[in-house]
XYZ file of C-alpha atoms in Angstrom:
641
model
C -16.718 5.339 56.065
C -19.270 6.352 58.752
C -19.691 8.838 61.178
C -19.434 12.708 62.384
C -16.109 14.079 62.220
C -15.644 17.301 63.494
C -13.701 20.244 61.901
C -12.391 22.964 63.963
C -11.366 26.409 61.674
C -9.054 28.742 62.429
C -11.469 31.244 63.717
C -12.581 28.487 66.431
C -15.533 27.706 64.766
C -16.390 23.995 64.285
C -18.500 21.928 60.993
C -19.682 18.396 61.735
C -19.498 16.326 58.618
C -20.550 13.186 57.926
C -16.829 10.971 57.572
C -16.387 11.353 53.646
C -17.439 14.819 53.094
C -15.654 16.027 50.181
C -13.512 18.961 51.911
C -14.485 21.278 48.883
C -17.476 20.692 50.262
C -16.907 21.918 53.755
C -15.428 24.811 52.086
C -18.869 26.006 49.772
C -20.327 26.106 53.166
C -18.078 28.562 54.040
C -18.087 30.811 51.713
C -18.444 30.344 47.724
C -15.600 33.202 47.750
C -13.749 30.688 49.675
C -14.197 27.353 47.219
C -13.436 29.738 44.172
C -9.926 30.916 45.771
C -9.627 27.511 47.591
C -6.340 25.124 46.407
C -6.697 22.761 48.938
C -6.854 22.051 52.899
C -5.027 20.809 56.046
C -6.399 18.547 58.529
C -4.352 18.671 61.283
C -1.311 20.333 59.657
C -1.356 17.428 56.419
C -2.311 18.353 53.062
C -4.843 16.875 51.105
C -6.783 18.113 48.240
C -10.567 19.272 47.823
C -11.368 15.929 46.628
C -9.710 13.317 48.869
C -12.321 12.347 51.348
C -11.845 13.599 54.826
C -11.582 11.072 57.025
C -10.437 12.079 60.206
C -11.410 15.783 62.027
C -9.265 18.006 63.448
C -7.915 21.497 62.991
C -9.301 22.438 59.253
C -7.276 25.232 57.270
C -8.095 26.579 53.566
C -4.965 26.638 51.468
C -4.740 29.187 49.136
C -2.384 30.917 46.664
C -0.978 33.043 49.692
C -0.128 30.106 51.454
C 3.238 28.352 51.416
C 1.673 25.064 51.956
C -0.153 25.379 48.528
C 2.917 25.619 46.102
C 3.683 21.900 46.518
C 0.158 21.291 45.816
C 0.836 23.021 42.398
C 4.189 21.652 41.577
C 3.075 18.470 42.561
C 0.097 18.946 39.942
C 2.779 20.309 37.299
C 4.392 17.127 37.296
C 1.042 15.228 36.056
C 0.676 17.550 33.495
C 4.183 17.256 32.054
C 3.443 13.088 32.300
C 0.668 14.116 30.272
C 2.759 16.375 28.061
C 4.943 13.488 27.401
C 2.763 10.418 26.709
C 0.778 12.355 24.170
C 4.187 12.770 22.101
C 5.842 9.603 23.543
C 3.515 7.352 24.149
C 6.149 4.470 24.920
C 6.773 6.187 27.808
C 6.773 4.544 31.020
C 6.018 6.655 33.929
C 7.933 5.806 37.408
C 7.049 8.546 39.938
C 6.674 12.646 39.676
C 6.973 14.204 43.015
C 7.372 18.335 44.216
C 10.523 18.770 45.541
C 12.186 22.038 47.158
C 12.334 23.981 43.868
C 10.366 22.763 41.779
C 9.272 19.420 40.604
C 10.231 16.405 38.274
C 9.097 13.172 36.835
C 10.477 10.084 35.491
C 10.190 8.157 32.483
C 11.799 4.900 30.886
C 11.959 5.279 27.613
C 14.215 4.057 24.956
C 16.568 7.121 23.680
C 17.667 10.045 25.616
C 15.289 12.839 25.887
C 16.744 16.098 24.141
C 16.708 19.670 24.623
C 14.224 19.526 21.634
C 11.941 17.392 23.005
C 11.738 19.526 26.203
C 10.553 22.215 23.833
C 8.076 20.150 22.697
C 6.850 18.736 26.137
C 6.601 22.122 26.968
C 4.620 23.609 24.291
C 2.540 20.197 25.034
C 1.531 20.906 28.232
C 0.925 24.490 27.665
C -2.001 22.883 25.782
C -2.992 20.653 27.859
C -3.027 23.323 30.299
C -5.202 25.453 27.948
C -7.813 21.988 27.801
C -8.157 23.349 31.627
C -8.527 19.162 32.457
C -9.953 18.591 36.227
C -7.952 16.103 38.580
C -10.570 13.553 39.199
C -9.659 11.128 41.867
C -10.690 7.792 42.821
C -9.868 5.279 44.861
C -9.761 1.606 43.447
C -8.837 -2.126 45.031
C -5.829 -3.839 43.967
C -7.924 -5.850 40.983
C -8.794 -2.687 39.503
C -5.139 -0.582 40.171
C -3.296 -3.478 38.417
C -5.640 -3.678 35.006
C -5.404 0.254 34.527
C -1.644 0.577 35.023
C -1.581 -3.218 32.997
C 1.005 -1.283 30.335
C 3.142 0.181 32.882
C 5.394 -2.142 34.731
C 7.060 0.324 37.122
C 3.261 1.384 38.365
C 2.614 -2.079 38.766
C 6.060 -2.889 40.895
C 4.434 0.210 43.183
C 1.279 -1.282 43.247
C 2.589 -4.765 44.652
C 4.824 -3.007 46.958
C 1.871 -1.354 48.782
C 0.929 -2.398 52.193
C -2.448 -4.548 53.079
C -5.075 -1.928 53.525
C -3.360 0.794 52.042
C -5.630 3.176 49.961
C -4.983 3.188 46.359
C -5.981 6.454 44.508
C -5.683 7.305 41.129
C -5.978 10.623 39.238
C -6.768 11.706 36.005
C -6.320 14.259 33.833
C -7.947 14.511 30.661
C -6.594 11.065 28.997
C -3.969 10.722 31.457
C -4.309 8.583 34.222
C -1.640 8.184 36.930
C -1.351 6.133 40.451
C -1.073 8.814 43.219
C -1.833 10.179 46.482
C -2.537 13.670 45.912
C -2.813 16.240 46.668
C -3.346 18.487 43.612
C -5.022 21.849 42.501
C -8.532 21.587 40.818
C -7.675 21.386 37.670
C -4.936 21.915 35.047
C -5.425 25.432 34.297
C -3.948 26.665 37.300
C -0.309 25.906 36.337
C 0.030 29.278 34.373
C 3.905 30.013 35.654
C 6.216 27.179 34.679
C 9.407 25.839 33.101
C 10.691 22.997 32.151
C 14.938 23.088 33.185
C 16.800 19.879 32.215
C 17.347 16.340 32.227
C 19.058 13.609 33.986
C 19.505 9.929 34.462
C 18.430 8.894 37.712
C 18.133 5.084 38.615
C 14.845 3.636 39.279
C 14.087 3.846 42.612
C 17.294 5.167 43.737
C 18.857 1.686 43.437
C 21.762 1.367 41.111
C 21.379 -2.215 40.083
C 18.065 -1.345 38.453
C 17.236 0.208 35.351
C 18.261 3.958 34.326
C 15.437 6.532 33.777
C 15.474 9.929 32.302
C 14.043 12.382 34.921
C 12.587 15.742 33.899
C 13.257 18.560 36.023
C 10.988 21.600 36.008
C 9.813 24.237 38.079
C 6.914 26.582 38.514
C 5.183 29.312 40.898
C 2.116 31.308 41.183
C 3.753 34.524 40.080
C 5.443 35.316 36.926
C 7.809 37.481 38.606
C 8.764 34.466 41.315
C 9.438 32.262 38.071
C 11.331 34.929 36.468
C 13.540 35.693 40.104
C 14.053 31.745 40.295
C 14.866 31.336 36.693
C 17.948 34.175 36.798
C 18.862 32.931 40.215
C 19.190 29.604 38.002
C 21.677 31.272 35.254
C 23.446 33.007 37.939
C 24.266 29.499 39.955
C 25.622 28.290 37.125
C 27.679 31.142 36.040
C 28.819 30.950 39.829
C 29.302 27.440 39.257
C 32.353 26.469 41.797
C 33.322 23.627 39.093
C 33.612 25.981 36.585
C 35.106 29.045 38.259
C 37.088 26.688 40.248
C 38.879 25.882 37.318
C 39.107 29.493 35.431
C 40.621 30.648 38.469
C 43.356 27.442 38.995
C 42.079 26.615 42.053
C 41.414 23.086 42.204
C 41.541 19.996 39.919
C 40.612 16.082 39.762
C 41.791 13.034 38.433
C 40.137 9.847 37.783
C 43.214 7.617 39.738
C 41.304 9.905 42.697
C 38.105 9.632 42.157
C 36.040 12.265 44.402
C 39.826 13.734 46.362
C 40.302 17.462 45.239
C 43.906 18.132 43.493
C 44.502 21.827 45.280
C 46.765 24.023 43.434
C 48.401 26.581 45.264
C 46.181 28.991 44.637
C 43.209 27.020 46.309
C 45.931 25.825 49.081
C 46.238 29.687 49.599
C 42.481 30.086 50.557
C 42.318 26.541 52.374
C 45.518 27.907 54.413
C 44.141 31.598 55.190
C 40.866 29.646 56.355
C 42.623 27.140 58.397
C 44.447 30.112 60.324
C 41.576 31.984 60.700
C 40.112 29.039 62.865
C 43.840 28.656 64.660
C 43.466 32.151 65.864
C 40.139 31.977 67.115
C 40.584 28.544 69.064
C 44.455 29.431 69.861
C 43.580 29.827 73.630
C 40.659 27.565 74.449
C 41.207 24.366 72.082
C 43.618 21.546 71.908
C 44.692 21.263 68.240
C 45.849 17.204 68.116
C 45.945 14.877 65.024
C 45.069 11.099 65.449
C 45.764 8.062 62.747
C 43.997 7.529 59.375
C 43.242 3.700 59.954
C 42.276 1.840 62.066
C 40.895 -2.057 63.396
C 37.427 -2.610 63.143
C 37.119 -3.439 67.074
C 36.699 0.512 67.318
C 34.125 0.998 65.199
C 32.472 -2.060 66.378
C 32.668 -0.092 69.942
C 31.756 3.099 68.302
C 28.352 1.601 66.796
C 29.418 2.899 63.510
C 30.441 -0.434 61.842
C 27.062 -1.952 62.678
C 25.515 1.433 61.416
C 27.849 3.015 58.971
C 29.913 -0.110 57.332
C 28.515 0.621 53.956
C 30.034 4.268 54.115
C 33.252 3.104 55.115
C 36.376 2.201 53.035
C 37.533 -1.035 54.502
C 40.523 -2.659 54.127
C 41.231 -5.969 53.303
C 43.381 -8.443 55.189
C 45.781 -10.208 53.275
C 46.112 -13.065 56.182
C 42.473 -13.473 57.421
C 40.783 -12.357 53.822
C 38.728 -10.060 56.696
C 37.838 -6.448 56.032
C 39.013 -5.712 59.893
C 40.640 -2.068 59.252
C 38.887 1.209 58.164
C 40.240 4.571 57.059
C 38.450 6.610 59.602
C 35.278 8.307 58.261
C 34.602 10.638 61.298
C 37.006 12.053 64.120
C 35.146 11.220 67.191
C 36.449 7.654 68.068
C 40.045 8.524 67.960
C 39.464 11.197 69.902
C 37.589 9.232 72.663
C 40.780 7.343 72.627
C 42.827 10.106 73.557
C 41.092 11.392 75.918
C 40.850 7.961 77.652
C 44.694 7.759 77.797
C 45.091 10.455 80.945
C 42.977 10.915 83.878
C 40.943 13.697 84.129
C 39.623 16.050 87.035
C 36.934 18.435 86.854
C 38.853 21.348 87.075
C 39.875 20.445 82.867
C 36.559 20.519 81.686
C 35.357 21.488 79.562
C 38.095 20.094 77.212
C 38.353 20.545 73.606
C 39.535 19.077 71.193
C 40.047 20.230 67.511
C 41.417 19.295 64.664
C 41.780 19.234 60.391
C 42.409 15.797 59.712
C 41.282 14.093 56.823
C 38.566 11.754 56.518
C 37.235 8.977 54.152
C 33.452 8.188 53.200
C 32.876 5.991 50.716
C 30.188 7.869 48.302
C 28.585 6.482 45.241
C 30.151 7.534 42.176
C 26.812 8.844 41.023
C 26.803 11.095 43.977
C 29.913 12.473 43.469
C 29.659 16.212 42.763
C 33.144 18.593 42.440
C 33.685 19.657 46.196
C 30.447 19.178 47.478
C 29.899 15.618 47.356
C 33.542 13.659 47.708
C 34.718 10.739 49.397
C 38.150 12.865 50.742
C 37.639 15.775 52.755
C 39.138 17.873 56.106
C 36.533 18.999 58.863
C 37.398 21.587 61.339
C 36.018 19.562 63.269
C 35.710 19.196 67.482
C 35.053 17.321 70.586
C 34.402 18.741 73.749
C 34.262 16.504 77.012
C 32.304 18.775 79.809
C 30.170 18.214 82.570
C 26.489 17.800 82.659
C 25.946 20.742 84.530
C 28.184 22.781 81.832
C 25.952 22.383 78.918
C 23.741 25.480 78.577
C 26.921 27.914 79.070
C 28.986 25.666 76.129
C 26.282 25.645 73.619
C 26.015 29.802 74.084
C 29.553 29.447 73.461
C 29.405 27.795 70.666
C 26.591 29.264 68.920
C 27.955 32.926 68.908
C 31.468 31.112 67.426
C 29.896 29.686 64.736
C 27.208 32.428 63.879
C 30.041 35.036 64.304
C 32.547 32.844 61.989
C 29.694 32.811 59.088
C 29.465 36.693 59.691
C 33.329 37.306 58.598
C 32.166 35.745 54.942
C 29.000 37.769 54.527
C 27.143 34.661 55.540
C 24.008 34.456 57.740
C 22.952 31.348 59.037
C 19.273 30.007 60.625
C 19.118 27.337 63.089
C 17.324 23.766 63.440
C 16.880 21.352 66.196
C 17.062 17.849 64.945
C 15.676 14.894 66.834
C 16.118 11.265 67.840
C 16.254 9.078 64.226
C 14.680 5.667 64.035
C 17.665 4.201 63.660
C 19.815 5.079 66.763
C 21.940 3.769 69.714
C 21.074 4.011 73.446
C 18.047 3.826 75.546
C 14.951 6.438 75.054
C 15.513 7.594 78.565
C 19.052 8.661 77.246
C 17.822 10.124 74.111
C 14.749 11.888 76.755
C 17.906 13.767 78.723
C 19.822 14.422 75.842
C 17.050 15.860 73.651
C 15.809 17.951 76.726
C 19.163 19.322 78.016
C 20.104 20.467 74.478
C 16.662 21.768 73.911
C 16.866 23.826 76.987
C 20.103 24.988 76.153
C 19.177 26.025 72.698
C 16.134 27.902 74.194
C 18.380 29.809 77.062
C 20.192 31.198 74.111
C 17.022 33.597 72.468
C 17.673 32.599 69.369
C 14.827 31.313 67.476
C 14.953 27.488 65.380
C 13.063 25.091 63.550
C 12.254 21.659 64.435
C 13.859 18.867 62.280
C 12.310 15.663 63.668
C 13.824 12.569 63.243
C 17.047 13.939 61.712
C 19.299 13.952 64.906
C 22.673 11.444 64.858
C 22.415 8.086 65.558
C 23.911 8.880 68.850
C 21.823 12.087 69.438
C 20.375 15.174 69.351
C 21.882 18.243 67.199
C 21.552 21.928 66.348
C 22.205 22.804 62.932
C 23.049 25.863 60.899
C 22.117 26.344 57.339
C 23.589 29.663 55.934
C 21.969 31.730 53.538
C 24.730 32.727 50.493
C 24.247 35.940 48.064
C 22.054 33.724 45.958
C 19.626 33.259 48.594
C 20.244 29.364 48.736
C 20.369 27.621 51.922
C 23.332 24.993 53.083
C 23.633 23.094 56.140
C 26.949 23.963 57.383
C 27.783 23.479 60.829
C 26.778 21.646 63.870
C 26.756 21.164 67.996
C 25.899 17.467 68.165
C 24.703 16.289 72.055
C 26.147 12.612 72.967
C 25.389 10.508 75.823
C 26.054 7.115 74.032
C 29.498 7.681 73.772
C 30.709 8.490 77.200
C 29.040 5.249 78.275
C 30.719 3.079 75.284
C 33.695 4.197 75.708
C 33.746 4.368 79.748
C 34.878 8.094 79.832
C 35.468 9.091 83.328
C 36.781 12.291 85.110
C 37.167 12.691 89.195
C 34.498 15.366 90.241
C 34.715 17.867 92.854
C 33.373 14.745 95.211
C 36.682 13.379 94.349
C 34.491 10.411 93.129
C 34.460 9.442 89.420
C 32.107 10.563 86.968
C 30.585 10.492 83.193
C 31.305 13.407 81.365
C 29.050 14.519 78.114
C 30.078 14.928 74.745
C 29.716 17.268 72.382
C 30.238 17.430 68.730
C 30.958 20.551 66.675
C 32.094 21.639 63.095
C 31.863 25.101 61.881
C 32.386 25.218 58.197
C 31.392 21.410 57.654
C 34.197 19.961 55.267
C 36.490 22.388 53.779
C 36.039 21.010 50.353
C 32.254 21.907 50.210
C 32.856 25.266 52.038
C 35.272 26.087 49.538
C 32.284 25.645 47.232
C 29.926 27.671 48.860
C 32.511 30.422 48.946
C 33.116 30.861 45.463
C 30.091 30.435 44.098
C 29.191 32.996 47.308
C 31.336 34.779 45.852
C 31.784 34.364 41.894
C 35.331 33.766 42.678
C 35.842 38.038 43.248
C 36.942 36.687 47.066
C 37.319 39.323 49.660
C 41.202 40.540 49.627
C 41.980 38.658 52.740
C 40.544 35.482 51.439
C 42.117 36.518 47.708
C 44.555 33.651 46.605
C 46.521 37.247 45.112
C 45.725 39.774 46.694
C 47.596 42.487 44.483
C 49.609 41.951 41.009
C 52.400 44.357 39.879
C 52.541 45.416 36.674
C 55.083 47.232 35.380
C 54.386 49.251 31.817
C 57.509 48.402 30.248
C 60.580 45.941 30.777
C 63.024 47.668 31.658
C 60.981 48.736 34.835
C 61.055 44.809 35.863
C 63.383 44.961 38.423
C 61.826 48.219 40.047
C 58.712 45.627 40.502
C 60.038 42.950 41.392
C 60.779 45.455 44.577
C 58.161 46.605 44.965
C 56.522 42.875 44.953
C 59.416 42.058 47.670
C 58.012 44.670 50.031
C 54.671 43.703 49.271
C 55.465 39.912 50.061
C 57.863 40.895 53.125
C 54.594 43.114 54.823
C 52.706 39.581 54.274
C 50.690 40.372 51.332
C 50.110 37.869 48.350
C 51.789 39.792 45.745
C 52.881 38.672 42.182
C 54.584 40.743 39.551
C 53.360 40.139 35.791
C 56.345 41.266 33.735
C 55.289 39.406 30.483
C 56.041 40.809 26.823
C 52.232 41.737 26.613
C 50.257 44.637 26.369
C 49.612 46.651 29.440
C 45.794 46.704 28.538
C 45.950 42.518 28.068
C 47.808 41.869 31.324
C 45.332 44.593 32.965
C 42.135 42.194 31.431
C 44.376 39.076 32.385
C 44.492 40.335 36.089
C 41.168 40.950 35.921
C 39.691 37.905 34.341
C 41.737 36.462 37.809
C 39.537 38.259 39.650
C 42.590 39.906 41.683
C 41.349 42.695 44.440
C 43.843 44.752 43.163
C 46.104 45.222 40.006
C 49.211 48.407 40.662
C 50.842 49.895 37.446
C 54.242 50.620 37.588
C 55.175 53.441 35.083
C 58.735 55.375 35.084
C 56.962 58.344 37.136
C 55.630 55.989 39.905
C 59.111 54.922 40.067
C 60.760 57.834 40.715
C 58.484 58.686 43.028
C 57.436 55.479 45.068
C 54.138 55.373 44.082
C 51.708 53.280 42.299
C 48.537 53.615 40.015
C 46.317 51.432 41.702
C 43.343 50.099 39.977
C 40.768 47.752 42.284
C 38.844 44.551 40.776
C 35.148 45.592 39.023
C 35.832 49.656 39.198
C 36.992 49.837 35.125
C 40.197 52.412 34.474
C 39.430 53.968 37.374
C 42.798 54.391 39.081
C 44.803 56.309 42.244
C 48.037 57.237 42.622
C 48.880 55.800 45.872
C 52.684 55.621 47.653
C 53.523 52.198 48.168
C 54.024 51.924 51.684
C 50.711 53.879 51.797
C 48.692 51.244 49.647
C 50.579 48.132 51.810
C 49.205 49.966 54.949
C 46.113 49.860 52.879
C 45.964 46.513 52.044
C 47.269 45.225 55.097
C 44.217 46.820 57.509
C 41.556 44.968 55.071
C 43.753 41.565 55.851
C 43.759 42.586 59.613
C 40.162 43.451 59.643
C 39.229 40.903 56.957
C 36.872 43.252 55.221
C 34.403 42.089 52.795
C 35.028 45.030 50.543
C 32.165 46.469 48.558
């Protein structure tokens, strides 16, 4: 490397270097201050550590501990150390690859046995010493020659190493003994991983590719704060006490079966919730939206003019023909051709659009069984899902629309919800002057709106651009829920046409839009959003009668008449238990609401009314009183306390 770069800091100020320079060098001549609080820099928004030569200028930024960018840096470095951890114990060990991911970090290993929960201990008091040893990560950069003799004992380091491009630089770090093939970045040494834990294992193929060999991965975490660790760590517990697999099944919601692999059994207590959600959407697209249902199967020759069976065959379940021995049918993995069929069977005049059309059909993807995860990874699911035809000129005002629809839905569940503008993917259909018009007019649209969005480049459809929203549940995670998709390709494909106000024929635009995403995972988010306590108007039962003694059974079962007559979920629990045990039975349901039935609150047409999570509290409420009650939180659907 030769020649001046030049480095322009935040303040404006500009360094020429020599191309090279060390950047913890650029950064003593700063400040020494600087260098001592200094994790690592960005040149030109990419992170790189303060020993990977720079060799291009640019904008120059100081990461430190305060910076967002940095905690990769150290998770990245974490996952060294706990490679480190692990050969000194297991020194069979072969490493594969130890990356940071959102929340945390991992690494994986081939190795003979299992690891154990033991072993984690281990690993972990391991690298606490290693740690301690306060090892610097000293990089260099090596030639092929050299790469393949130090990683000679480590095949999987030497399938990376022939993988690598011509010209590619090869760097390798070490720490202490350790010595691994990497890129970097990482802190300056291993005494700044301080806040850490080490969370579980898992059998992950190497290199994501089933065929090949099965690796134990090591999942771990850390943060520059005890307190951050500590907050992760009991949102952690609380996940998995919230666990939607778990509370799924304590509250007889959902099952599955292995003649179904990845299709969700729901009970009629989970068809309850899927229902009350399903109306909720009726209602608010009763007047605008076209509710319309379109086949399950269907010849290849549509997806072949769809693009997706060039694109999306492997996600597909295709179906065999006995005649040809062809796979030339599909169950239909996504709504959208069917309904460009539809709306190709009528002619169409301005004056319709825009039209839309919605519906809850199901749909078929074809998931690995590795990937298959209780509701939120499955291969049978319903969308709420929707296709409006409009005119060009009719975007901005639709997307508006749209957004406060979906942003107002997520508010009814206590959700809030962020926004992202994903872009054109490498893999895609149409021209770039299509993908230029679509990517501006739904840019411009999302813009006219106010409301603010992050940039997701690259991860658009593969017929165009989209907006999504990733809501924000009580745990503070993030899921990407809905959509507004922006599609040019399709019009043309499919030769949609409506008569303008010219009276001449035009092409409409398409766009594509699903609020909760699949029901299935929604349902997930909900009760783990939740912990199953749902909302009374979302509540499978919303109120259980309990009478105190037997012979007041068919005073309840009235009372549970009128209940179910006003349109309220009521059951009546008239089993030769306890009071107290029904009481912790009603409550281990989560039900909103449990009403005791004694001989006074007969006489008098009342009800001692105890409400989920408030203990013996209790109110003597008349009964048509309390239905009023609990029918204004189903009319307002009130989130309760």
């Amino acid at each position: 490397m030769s020649g001046l770069l030049t480095l322009t800091l935040p303040n404006g100020d500009t360094r020429e270097v020599e191309a090279g320079t060390l950047p913890r060098d650029v950064v003593a001549s700063i400040g020494p201050r600087l260098l001592s609080a200094a994790i690592a820099v960005t040149v030109n928004g990419e992170v790189q550590d303060l020993m990977t030569p720079l060799r291009r200028g640019g904008a120059f930024k100081v990461l430190t501990e305060k910076d967002p960018e940095s905690l990769p840096v150290l998770r990245h470095s974490g996952a060294h150390i706990l490679a480190t951890a692990v050969r000194r114990l297991r020194p069979d060990a072969k490493i594969g690859f130890g990356p940071a991911i959102d929340d945390g970090f991992y690494y994986d290993f081939e190795v003979e046995t299992p690891f154990t929960p033991e072993d984690l201990e281990a690993f972990e008091a391991e690298m606490k010493k290693v740690i301690a040893e306060k090892y610097p990560f000293v990089r260099d950069e090596v030639n092929v020659d050299e790469a393949n003799r130090r990683f000679a004992d480590d095949p999987l380091k030497l399938e990376r190493i022939a993988d690598l491009p011509v010209g590619e630089i090869i760097s390798t770090y070490t720490d202490g003994p350790f010595i691994d093939l990497c890129r970097g970045p990482h802190v300056p040494d291993t005494s700044y991983l301080k806040h850490f834990k080490l969370l579980n294992t898992a059998g992950a193929y190497w290199r994501g590719d089933e065929r090949r060999q099965m690796l134990q991965r090591i999942y771990a975490t850390a943060f520059w704060k005890k307190e951050e660790l500590e907050q992760h760590l009991f949102r952690l517990e609380e996940a998995k006490r919230r666990d939607h697999r778990v509370v799924g099944k304590q509250l007889d919601l959902f099952m599955f079966h292995p003649y179904a692999p990845g299709a969700a059994f729901w009970t009629e207590r989970g068809t309850a919730i899927v229902n009350t959600i399903n109306d909720y959407l009726r209602e608010l697209q009763r007047d605008d939206y076209k509710e319309i249902r379109t086949p399950l199967l269907y010849n290849k020759a549509l997806w072949e003019q769809s693009g997706h069976w060039g694109k999306y065959r492997e996600n597909m379940f295709l179906v065999l023909n006995a005649e040809t021995e062809e796979h030339d049918m599909s169950l239909k993995p996504m709504n959208c051709p069917s309904h460009y069929l539809l709306f190709n069977s009528k002619k169409h005049s301005y004056r319709e659009l825009p039209l839309r059309y919605n519906t809850y059909d199901v749909l078929h993807r074809n998931e690995l069984t590795g990937a298959l995860s209780g509701l939120t990874r499955v291969r049978q699911f319903q969308q709420d899902d929707c296709h409006i035809f409009l005119m060009e000129s009719q975007i901005a005002e639709e997307v508006h629309r749209l957004m406060q629809f979906i942003l107002g839905y997520y508010r009814t569940f206590g959700l809030t919800a962020t926004v992202k503008f994903a872009t054109r993917p490498e893999t895609r259909v149409g021209t770039d002057e299509m993908w230029d018009r679509a990517e501006a007019a739904l840019k411009s649209a999302l813009e006219a709106t106010g409301m603010p969005y992050a940039l997701k480049p690259g991860d658009g459809a593969f017929y165009g651009p989209k907006i999504d929203f990733d809501v924000t549940d009580s745990l503070g995670r993030a899921w990407q829920l809905g959509t507004i998709q922006l599609d040019y390709a399709a019009p043309e494909r499919f030769d949609m046409s409506y008569v303008g106000e010219d009276n001449t024929v035009h092409r409409p635009v398409v766009i594509h839009r699903a609020v909760s995403g699949s029901f299935e995972r929604f349902m997930a988010i909900l009760i783990e959003h939740f912990a199953g306590a749902f909302p009374v108007w979302l509540a499978p039962e919303q109120v259980r009668i309990l009478p105190i003694t037997d012979d007041l059974a068919p005073q309840a079962a009235e009372v549970t008449a009128k209940f179910r007559a006003a349109g309220i979920r009521a059951t009546m629990d008239a089993h030769n238990d306890t009071l107290n045990y029904r009481i912790r039975e009603a409550e281990m349901q989560k039900v909103p609401y449990m009403a005791v039935l004694g001989k006074r609150e007969a006489e008098q047409g009342t009800l001692a009314v105890r409400a989920r999570g408030e203990g013996k509290k209790q109110d003597i409420v008349a009964v048509d009183a309390f239905i009023a009650r609990v029918q204004e939180e189903i009319r307002t659907r009130s989130l309760g306390a």
